[in-house]
Coordinates of C-alpha atoms in Angstrom, one line a residue:
Chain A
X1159 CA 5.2 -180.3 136.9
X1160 CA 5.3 -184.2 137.3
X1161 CA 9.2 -186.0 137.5
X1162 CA 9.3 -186.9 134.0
X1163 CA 8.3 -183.4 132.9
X1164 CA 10.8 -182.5 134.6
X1165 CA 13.7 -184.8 133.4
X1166 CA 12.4 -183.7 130.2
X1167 CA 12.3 -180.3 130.2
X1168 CA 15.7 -180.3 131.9
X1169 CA 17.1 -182.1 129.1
X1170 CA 15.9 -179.7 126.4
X1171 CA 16.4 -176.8 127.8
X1172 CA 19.9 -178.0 128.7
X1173 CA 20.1 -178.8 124.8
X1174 CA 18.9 -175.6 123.8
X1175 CA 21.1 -173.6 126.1
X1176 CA 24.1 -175.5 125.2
X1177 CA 24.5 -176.6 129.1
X1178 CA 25.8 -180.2 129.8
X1179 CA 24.3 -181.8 132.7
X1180 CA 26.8 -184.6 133.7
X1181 CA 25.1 -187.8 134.7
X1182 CA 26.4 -187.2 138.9
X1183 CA 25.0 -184.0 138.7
X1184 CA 21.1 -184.5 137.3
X1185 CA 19.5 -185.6 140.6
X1186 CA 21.0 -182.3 142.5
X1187 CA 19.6 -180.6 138.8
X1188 CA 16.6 -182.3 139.1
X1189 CA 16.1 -181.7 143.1
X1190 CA 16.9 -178.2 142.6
X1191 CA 15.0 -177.8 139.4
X1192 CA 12.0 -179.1 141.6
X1193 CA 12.5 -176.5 144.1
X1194 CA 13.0 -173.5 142.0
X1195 CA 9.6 -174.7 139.7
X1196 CA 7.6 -174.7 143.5
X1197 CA 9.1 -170.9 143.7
X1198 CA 7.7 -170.1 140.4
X1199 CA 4.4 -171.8 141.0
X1200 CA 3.9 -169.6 143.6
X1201 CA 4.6 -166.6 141.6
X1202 CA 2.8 -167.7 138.5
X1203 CA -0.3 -168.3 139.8
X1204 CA -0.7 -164.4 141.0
X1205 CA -3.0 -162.2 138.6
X1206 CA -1.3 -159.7 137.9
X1207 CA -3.0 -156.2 135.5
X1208 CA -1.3 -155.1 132.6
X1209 CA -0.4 -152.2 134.5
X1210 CA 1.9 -154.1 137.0
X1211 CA 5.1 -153.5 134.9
X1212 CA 8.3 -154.7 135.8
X1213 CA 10.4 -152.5 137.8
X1214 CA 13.7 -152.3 135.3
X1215 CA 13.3 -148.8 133.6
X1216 CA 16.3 -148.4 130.6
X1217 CA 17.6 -145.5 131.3
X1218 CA 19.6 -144.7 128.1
Chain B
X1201 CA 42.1 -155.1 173.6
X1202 CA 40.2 -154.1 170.7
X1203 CA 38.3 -150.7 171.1
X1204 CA 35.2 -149.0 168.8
X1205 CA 36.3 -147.6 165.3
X1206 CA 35.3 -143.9 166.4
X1207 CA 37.4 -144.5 170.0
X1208 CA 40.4 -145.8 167.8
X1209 CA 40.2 -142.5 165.6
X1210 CA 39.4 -139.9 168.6
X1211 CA 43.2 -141.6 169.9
X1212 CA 45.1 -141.4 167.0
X1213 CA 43.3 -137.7 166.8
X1214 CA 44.6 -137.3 170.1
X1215 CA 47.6 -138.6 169.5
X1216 CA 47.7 -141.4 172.4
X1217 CA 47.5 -144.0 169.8
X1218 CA 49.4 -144.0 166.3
X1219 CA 47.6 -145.8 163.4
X1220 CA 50.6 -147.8 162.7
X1221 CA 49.8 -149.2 166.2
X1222 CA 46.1 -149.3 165.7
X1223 CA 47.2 -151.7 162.7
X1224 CA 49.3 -153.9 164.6
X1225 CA 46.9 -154.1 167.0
X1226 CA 44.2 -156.0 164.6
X1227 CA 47.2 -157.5 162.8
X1228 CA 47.8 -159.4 166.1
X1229 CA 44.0 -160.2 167.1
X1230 CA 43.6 -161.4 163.5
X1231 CA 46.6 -164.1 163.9
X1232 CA 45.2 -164.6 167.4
X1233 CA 41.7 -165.3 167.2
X1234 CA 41.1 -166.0 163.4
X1235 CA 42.5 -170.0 163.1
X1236 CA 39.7 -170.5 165.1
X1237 CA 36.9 -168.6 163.2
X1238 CA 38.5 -168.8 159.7
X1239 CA 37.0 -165.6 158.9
X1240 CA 39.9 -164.2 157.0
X1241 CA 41.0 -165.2 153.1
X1242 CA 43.1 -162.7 152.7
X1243 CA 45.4 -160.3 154.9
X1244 CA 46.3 -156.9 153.9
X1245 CA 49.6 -156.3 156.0
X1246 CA 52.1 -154.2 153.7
X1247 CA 49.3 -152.4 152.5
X1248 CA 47.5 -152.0 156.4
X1249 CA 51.2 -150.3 157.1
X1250 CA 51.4 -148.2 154.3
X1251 CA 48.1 -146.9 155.1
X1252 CA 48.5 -146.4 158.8
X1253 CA 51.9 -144.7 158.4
X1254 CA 50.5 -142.3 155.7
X1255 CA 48.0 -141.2 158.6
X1256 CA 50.5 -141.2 161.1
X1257 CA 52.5 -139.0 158.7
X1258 CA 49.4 -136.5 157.8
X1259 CA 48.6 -135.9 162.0
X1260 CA 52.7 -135.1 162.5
X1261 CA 52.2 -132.5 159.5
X1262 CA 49.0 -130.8 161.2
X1263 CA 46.6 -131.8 159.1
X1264 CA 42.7 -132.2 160.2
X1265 CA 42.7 -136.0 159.7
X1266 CA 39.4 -137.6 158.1
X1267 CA 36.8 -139.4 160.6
X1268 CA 37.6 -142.8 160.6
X1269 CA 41.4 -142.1 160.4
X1270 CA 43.3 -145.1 160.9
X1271 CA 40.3 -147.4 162.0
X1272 CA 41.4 -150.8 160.6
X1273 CA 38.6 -152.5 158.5
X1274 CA 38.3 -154.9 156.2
X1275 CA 36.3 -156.3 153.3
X1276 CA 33.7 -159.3 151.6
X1277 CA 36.3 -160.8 149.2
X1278 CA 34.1 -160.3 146.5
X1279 CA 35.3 -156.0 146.8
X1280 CA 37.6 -155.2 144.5
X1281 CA 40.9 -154.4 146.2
X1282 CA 43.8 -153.4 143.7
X1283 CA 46.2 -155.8 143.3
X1284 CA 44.2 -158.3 144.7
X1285 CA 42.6 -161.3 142.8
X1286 CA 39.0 -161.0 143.7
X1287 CA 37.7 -164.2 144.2
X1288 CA 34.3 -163.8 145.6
X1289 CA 34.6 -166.8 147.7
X1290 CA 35.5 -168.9 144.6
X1291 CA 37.7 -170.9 143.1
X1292 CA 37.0 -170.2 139.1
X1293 CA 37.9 -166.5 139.6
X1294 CA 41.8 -167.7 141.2
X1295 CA 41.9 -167.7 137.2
X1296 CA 41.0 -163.8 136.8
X1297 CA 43.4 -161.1 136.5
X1298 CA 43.9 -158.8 139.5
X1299 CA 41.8 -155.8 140.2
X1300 CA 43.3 -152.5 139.0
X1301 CA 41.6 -150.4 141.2
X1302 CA 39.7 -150.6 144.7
X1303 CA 36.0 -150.9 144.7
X1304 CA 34.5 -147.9 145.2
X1305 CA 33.6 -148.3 149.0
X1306 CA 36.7 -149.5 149.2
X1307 CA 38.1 -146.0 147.7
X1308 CA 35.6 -144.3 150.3
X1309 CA 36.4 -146.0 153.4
X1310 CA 40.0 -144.8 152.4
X1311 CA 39.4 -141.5 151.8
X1312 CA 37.7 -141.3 155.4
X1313 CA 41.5 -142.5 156.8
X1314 CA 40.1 -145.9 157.4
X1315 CA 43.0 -148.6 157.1
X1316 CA 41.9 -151.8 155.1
X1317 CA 43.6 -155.4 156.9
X1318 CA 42.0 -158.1 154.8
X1319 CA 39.3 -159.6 152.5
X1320 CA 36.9 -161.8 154.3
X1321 CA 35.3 -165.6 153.5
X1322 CA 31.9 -165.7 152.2
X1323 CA 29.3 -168.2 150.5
X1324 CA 30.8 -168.8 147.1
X1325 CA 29.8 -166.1 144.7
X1326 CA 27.1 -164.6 147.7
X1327 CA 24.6 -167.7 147.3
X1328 CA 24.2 -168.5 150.4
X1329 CA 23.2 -168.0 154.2
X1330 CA 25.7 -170.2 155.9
X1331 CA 29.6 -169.4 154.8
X1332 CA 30.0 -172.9 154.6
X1333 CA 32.2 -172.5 152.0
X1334 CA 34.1 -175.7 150.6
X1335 CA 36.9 -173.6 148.9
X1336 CA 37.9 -171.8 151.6
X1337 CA 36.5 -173.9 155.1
X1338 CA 33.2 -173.2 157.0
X1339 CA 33.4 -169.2 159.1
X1340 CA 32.8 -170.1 162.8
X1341 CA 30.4 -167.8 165.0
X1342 CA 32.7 -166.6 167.4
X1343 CA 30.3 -167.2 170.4
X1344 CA 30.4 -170.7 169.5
X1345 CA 32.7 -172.2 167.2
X1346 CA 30.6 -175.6 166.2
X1347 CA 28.3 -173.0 164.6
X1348 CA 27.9 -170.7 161.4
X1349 CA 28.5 -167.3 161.3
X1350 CA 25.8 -167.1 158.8
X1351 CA 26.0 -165.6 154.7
X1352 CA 26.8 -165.2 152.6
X1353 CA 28.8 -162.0 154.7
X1354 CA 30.1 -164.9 157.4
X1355 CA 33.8 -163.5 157.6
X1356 CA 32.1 -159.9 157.3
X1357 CA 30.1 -160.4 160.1
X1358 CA 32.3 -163.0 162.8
X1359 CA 35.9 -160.5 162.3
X1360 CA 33.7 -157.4 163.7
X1361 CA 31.6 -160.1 166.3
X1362 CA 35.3 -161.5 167.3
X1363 CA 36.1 -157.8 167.7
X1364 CA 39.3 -158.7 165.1
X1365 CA 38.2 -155.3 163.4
X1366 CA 35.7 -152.9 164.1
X1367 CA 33.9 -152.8 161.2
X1368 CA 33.9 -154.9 157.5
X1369 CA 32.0 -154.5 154.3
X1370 CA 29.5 -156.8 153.1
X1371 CA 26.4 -157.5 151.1
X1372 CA 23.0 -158.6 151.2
X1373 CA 21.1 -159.6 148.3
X1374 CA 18.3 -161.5 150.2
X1375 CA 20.0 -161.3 153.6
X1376 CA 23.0 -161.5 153.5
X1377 CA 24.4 -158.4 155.6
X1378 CA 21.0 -158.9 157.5
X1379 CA 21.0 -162.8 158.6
X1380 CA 25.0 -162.7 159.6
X1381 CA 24.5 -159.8 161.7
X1382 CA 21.7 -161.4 163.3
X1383 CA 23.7 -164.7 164.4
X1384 CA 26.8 -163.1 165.3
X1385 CA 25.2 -160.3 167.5
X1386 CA 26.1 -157.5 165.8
X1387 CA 25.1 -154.0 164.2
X1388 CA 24.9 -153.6 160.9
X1389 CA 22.9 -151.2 157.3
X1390 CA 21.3 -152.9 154.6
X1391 CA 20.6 -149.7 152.9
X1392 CA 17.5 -148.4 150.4
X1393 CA 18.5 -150.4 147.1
X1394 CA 20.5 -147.4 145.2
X1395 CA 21.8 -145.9 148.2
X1396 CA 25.9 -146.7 148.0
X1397 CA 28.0 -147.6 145.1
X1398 CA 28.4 -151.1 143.9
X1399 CA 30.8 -150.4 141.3
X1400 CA 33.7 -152.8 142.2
X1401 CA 31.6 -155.4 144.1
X1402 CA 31.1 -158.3 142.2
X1403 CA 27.7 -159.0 141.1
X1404 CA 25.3 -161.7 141.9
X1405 CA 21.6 -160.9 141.1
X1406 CA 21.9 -157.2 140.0
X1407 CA 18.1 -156.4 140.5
X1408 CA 18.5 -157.2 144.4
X1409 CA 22.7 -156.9 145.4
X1410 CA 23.0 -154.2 148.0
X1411 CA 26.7 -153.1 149.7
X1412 CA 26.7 -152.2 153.5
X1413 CA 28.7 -151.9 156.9
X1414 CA 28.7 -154.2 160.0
X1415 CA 30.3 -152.7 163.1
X1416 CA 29.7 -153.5 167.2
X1417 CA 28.5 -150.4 167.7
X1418 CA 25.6 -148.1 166.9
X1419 CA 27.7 -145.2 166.6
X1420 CA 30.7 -147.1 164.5
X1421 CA 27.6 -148.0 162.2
X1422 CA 26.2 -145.1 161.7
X1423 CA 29.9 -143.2 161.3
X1424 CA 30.9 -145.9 158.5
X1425 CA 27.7 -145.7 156.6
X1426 CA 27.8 -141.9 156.4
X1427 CA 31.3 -142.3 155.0
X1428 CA 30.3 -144.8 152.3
X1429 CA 27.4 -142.1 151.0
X1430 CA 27.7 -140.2 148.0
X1431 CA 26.6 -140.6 144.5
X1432 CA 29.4 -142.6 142.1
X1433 CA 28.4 -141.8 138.5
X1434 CA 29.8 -144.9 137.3
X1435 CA 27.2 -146.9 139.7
X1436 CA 24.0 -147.1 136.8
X1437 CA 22.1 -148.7 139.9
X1438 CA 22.5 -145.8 142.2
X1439 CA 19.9 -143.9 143.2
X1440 CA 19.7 -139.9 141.7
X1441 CA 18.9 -137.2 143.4
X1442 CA 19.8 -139.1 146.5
X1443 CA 19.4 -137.0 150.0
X1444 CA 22.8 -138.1 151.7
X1445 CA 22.6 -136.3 154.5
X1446 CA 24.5 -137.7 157.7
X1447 CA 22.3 -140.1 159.7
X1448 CA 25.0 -140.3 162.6
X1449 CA 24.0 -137.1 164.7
X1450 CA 20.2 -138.6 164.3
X1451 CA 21.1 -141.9 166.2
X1452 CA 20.1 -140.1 169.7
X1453 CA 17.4 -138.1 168.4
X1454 CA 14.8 -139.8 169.6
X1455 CA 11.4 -141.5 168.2
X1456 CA 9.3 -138.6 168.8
X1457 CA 6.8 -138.4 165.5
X1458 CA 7.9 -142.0 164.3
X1459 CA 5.0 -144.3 163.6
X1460 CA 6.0 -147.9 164.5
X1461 CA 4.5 -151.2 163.7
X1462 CA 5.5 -154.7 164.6
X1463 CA 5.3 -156.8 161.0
X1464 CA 2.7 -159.5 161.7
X1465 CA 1.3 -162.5 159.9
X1466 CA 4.4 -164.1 158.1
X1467 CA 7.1 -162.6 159.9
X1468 CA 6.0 -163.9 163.1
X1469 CA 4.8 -166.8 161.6
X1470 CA 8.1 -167.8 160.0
X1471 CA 10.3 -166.7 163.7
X1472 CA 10.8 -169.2 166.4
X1473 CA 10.5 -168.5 170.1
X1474 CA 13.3 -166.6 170.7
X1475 CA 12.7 -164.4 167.6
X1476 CA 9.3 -163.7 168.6
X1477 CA 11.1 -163.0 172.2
X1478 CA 13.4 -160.1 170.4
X1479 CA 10.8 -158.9 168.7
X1480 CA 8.2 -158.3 171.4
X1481 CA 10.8 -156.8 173.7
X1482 CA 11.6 -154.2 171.3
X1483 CA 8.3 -153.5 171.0
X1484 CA 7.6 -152.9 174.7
X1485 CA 10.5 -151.1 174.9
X1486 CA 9.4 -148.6 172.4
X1487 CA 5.7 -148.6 173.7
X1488 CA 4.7 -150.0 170.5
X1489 CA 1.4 -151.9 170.3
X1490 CA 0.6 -151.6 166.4
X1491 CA 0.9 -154.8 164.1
X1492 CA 0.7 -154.7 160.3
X1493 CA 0.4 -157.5 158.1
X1494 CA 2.0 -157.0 154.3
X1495 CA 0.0 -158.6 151.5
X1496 CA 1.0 -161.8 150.4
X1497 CA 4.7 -162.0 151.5
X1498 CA 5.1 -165.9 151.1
X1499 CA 4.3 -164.9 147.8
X1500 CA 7.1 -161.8 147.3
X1501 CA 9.8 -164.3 148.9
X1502 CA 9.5 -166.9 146.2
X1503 CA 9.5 -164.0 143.6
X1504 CA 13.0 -162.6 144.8
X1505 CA 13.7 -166.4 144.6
X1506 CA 12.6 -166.8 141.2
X1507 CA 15.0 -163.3 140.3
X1508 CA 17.9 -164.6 142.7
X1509 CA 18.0 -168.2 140.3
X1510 CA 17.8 -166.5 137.0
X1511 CA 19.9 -163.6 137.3
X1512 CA 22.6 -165.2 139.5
X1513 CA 23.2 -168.3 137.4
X1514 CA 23.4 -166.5 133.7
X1515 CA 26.3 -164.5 135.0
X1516 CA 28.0 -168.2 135.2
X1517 CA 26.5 -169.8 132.7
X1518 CA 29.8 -170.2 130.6
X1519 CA 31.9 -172.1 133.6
X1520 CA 29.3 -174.3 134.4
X1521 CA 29.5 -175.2 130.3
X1522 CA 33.2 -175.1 130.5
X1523 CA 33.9 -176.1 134.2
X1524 CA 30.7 -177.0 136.5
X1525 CA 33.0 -179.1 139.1
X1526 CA 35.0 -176.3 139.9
X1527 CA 32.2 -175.0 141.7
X1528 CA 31.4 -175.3 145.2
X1529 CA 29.4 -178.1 145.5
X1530 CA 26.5 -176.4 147.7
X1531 CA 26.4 -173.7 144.8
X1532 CA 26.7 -175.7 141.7
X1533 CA 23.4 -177.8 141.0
X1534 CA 21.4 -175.4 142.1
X1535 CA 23.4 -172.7 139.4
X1536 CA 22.9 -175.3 136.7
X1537 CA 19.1 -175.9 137.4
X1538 CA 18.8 -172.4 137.7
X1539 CA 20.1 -171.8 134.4
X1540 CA 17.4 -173.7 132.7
X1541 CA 14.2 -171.6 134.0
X1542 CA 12.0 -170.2 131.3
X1543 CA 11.8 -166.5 131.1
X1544 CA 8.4 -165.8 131.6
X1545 CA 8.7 -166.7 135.0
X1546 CA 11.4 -164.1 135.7
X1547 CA 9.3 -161.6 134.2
X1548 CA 6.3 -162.5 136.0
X1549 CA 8.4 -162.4 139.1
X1550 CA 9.4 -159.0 138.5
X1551 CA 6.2 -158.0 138.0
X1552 CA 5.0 -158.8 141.1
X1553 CA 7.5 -157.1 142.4
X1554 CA 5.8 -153.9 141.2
X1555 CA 2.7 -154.8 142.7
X1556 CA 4.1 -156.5 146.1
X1557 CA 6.0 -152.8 145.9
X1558 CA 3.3 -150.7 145.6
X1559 CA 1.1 -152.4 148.5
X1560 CA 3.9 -151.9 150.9
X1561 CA 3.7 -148.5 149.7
X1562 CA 0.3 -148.3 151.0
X1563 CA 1.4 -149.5 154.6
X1564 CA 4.4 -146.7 154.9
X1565 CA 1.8 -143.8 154.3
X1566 CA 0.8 -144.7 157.9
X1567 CA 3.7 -146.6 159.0
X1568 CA 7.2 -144.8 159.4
X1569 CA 9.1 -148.1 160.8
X1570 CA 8.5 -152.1 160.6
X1571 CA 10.1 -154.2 163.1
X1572 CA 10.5 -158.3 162.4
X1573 CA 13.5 -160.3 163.7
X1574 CA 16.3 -160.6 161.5
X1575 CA 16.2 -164.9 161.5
X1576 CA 13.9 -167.5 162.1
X1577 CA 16.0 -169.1 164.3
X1578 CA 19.9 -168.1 166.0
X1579 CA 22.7 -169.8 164.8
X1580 CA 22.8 -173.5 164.0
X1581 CA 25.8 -176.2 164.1
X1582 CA 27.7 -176.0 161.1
X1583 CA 26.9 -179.3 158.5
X1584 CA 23.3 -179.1 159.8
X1585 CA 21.0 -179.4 156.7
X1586 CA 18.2 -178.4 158.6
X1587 CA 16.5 -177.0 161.9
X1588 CA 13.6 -176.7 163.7
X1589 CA 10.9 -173.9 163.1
X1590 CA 7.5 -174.2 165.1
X1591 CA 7.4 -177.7 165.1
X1592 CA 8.3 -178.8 161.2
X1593 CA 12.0 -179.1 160.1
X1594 CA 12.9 -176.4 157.3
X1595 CA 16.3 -176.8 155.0
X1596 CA 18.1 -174.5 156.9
X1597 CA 20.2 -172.8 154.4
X1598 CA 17.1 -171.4 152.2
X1599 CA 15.2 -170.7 155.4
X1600 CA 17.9 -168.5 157.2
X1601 CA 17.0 -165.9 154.8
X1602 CA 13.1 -166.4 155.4
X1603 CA 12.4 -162.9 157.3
X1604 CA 15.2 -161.0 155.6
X1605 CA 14.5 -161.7 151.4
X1606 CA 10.6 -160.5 151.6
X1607 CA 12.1 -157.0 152.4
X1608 CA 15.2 -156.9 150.6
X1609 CA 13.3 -158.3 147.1
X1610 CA 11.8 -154.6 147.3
X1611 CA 14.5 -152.7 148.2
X1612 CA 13.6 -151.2 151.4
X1613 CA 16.4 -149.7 153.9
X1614 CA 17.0 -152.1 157.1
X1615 CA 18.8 -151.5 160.4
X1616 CA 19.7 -154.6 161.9
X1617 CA 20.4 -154.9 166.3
X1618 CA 21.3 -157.1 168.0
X1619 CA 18.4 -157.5 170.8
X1620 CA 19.8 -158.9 174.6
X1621 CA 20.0 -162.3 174.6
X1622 CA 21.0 -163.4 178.6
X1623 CA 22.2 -166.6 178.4
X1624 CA 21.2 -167.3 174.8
X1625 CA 22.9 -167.0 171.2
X1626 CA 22.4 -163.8 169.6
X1627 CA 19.6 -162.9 167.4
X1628 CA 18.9 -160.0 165.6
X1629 CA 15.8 -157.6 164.9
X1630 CA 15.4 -155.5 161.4
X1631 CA 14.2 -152.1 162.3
X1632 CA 12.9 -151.9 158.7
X1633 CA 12.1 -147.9 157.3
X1634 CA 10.8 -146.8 154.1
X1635 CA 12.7 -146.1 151.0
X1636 CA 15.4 -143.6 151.9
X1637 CA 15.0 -143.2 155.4
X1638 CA 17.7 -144.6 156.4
X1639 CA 17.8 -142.2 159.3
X1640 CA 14.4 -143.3 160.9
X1641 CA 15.5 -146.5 161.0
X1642 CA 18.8 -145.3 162.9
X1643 CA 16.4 -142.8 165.5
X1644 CA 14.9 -146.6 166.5
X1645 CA 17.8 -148.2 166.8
X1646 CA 19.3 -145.3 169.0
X1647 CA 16.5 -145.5 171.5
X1648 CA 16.3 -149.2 171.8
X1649 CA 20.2 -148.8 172.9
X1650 CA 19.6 -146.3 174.9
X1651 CA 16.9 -147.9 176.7
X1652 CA 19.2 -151.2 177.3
X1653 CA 17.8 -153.4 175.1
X1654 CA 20.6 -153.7 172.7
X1655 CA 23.3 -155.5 173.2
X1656 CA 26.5 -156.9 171.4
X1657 CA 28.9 -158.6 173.9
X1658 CA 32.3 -159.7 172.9
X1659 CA 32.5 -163.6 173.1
X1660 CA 35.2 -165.2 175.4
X1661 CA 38.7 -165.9 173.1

């Protein structure tokens, strides 16, 4: 994700989560947002098979 | 003089030592050597008494007292300790009502006699590898005090390292029992995921929290975690059907029939010299010459990263609406971007946790034991934001976790020693075993003690 996709997906998924983001707090947000979407990069770009199911199991 | 939790029982056994004694014994190393360490939020003196006297009271009657009888210990503040605000290195949960009842290690440790002193400092709400925690003031490595003690389990780790107690509670969710052992040169279990009760420790990513013991002693280890076994129905994460045999009598069984592999590829990438060092001595002490290299491991760490920020920051997600500058500053932007991740990355995450799962499966039908060191790196100077790893500088808070999260993201059961260091800072190595073999993993670290190897000094006062 670019910077400005960034900014603004932080700011609507802020909106749609009902999460302020106070103006001294965005660039540690956006800094940190940056490193978690790295993370995920990493993990999205993995094939996975159908048949790699997540490990939760309800249990009822 | 503070003696080992099993010599501290054998006395009161014997009756050359009362616990009420044994009590004011780490009462007075606590207001000794903790101003200096700061590993302490909390101490437990009426209640440490109370405790102490009621053993004292059971060996006067005759009674057969329980195996860690009046062995002072003390606990992560984020256990549950009745009467006790649990805080879980916070400041938001001051505002919570008191716990009405011990966690349930808490319960075990005192139905084995043991004699609870205090609740310890950690990383605010477990996210973290430093306990440099703004609340409650940085936890000082007791071998030098201008570094961390490591997290989030700092105080866990530095009041058994400053030999204040002989063994806490902690735990590790991507390293934290693990990494804190490590730089404070001490012994410690980060058990199979499911293995002990976390009912009563407060959460922070439920799919990866594990509960565990440190102690500076092999033995003390292995006799803690044997006490903290047993199912708890009111645990949903617990394993079922769990084998909880006692590991201790296995420490000096020997590794006759154990397959052992040094983990290669990213786990030596991703360790400094003196990691490799540990890791290569241990191996020539045990004769072994095998190397393994898991699948795509850069790959399972960011996963476990990608569960850690989801799960972690919805259980907040109200106080940072309500209140995000009550949180620690270190914690809270990375809680509030956190927040905002889109679920299909979680699931994929945990997906490929199943797969990542399932080829380390593969590895430990050949393979009984992994070993890796336990950090990158020993302890660093506490403020540093970063250090050096083979040549490029890393964020050091993300990266002390670098060799620990891989293994904890899938649950697998982990030792941690602390290898001889002459003349160096301690650093530790993960004797790492496969799912519920707990008891491998302490046959390994029994012969690398016994073989010398092993070593957990106490630091000058």
């Amino acid at each position: 994700m670019t910077r400005a996709e960034i900014e603004s997906y932080i700011d609507a998924a802020a909106t749609a989560l009902r999460l302020p983001i106070a103006p001294e707090h965005r660039p540690g947000v956006i800094a940190n947002f940056e490193r978690l979407a790295a993370n995920a990069a990493t993990v999205n770009e993995f094939a996975l098979e159908p048949e790699d199911e997540p490990a939760p199991v309800w249990r009822p | 003089m503070s003696g080992s939790a099993l010599g501290i029982a054998q006395a009161i056994r014997e009756g050359s030592m009362t616990a009420v004694a044994a009590a004011n014994d780490a009462l007075a190393r606590i207001r000794e050597r903790d101003p200096s360490i700061n590993a302490f939020t909390l101490v437990t003196q009426e209640r440490a008494l109370a405790e102490a006297a009621a053993i004292d009271a059971r060996r006067a009657r005759g009674d057969v007292l329980p195996p860690l009888a009046g062995v002072p210990y003390a606990v992560k503040n984020l256990f549950d300790i009745e009467g006790v605000v649990t805080l879980a290195g916070s400041k938001i949960n001051r505002d919570r009502a008191p716990a009405v009842r011990d966690a349930t290690l808490v319960q075990k440790m005192g139905e084995a006699g043991a004699v609870l002193v205090g609740a310890l400092n950690m990383d605010e709400y477990a996210f973290g590898f430093t306990t440099e925690n703004t609340h409650y003031g940085p936890t000082r490595n007791p071998h030098d005090r201008s570094r961390i003690a490591g997290g989030s389990s700092g105080g866990s780790a530095a009041a058994v390292a400053a030999g204040m107690v002989p063994l806490t509670l902690g735990t590790d969710t991507n390293g934290s029992i693990r990494v804190p052992a490590s730089l404070n040169g001490i012994h410690a279990v980060k058990p199979t995921f499911g293995r002990l009760s976390r009912r009563g420790a407060y959460p922070f990513v439920p799919s990866l929290d594990h509960v565990g013991p440190f102690a500076r002693s092999l033995a003390d280890l292995a006799a803690c975690y044997d006490a903290l076994c047993g199912i708890d129905r009111e645990d949903g994460a617990q394993g079922r059907d769990v084998d909880n045999r006692p590991v201790a009598t296995g420490v000096s069984a020997g590794i006759a029939g154990l397959r052992i592999a040094v983990a290669g590829g990213y786990f030596d990438d991703n360790a400094g010299p003196d990691a490799r060092a540990a890791v290569a001595l241990a191996a020539a002490t045990l004769g072994v010459t095998a190397r393994v290299e898991l699948p795509e491991v850069a790959r399972a760490r960011a996963a476990a990263f990608v569960i850690t920020a989801v799960e972690g920051s919805q259980l907040h997600l109200a106080d940072l609406r309500s209140r995000p500058d009550d949180f620690d500053p270190f914690i809270r932007d990375r809680f509030l971007a956190n927040a905002l991740a889109p679920g299909a990355w979680y699931v994929q995450a945990q997906r490929l946790r199943r797969w990542f799962h399932e080829r380390v499966m593969r590895v430990f039908a050949d393979t009984d034991i992994l070993i890796a060191a336990a950090t990158p790196v020993a302890t660093t100077p506490v403020g540093d934001k970063t250090f050096e790893l083979n040549g490029a500088h890393v964020p050091s808070g993300p990266s002390m976790g670098l060799l620990t999260q891989p293994i904890s993201f899938i649950g697998l059961p982990v030792v941690v020693v602390p290898m001889i260091q002459a003349g160096k800072l301690p650093l530790g190595l993960q004797i790492i075993a496969a799912p519920w073999r707990e008891a491998n993993a302490f046959r390994v670290a029994g012969e690398l003690e016994r073989l010398g190897v092993v070593n957990s000094p106490l630091p000058p006062p």
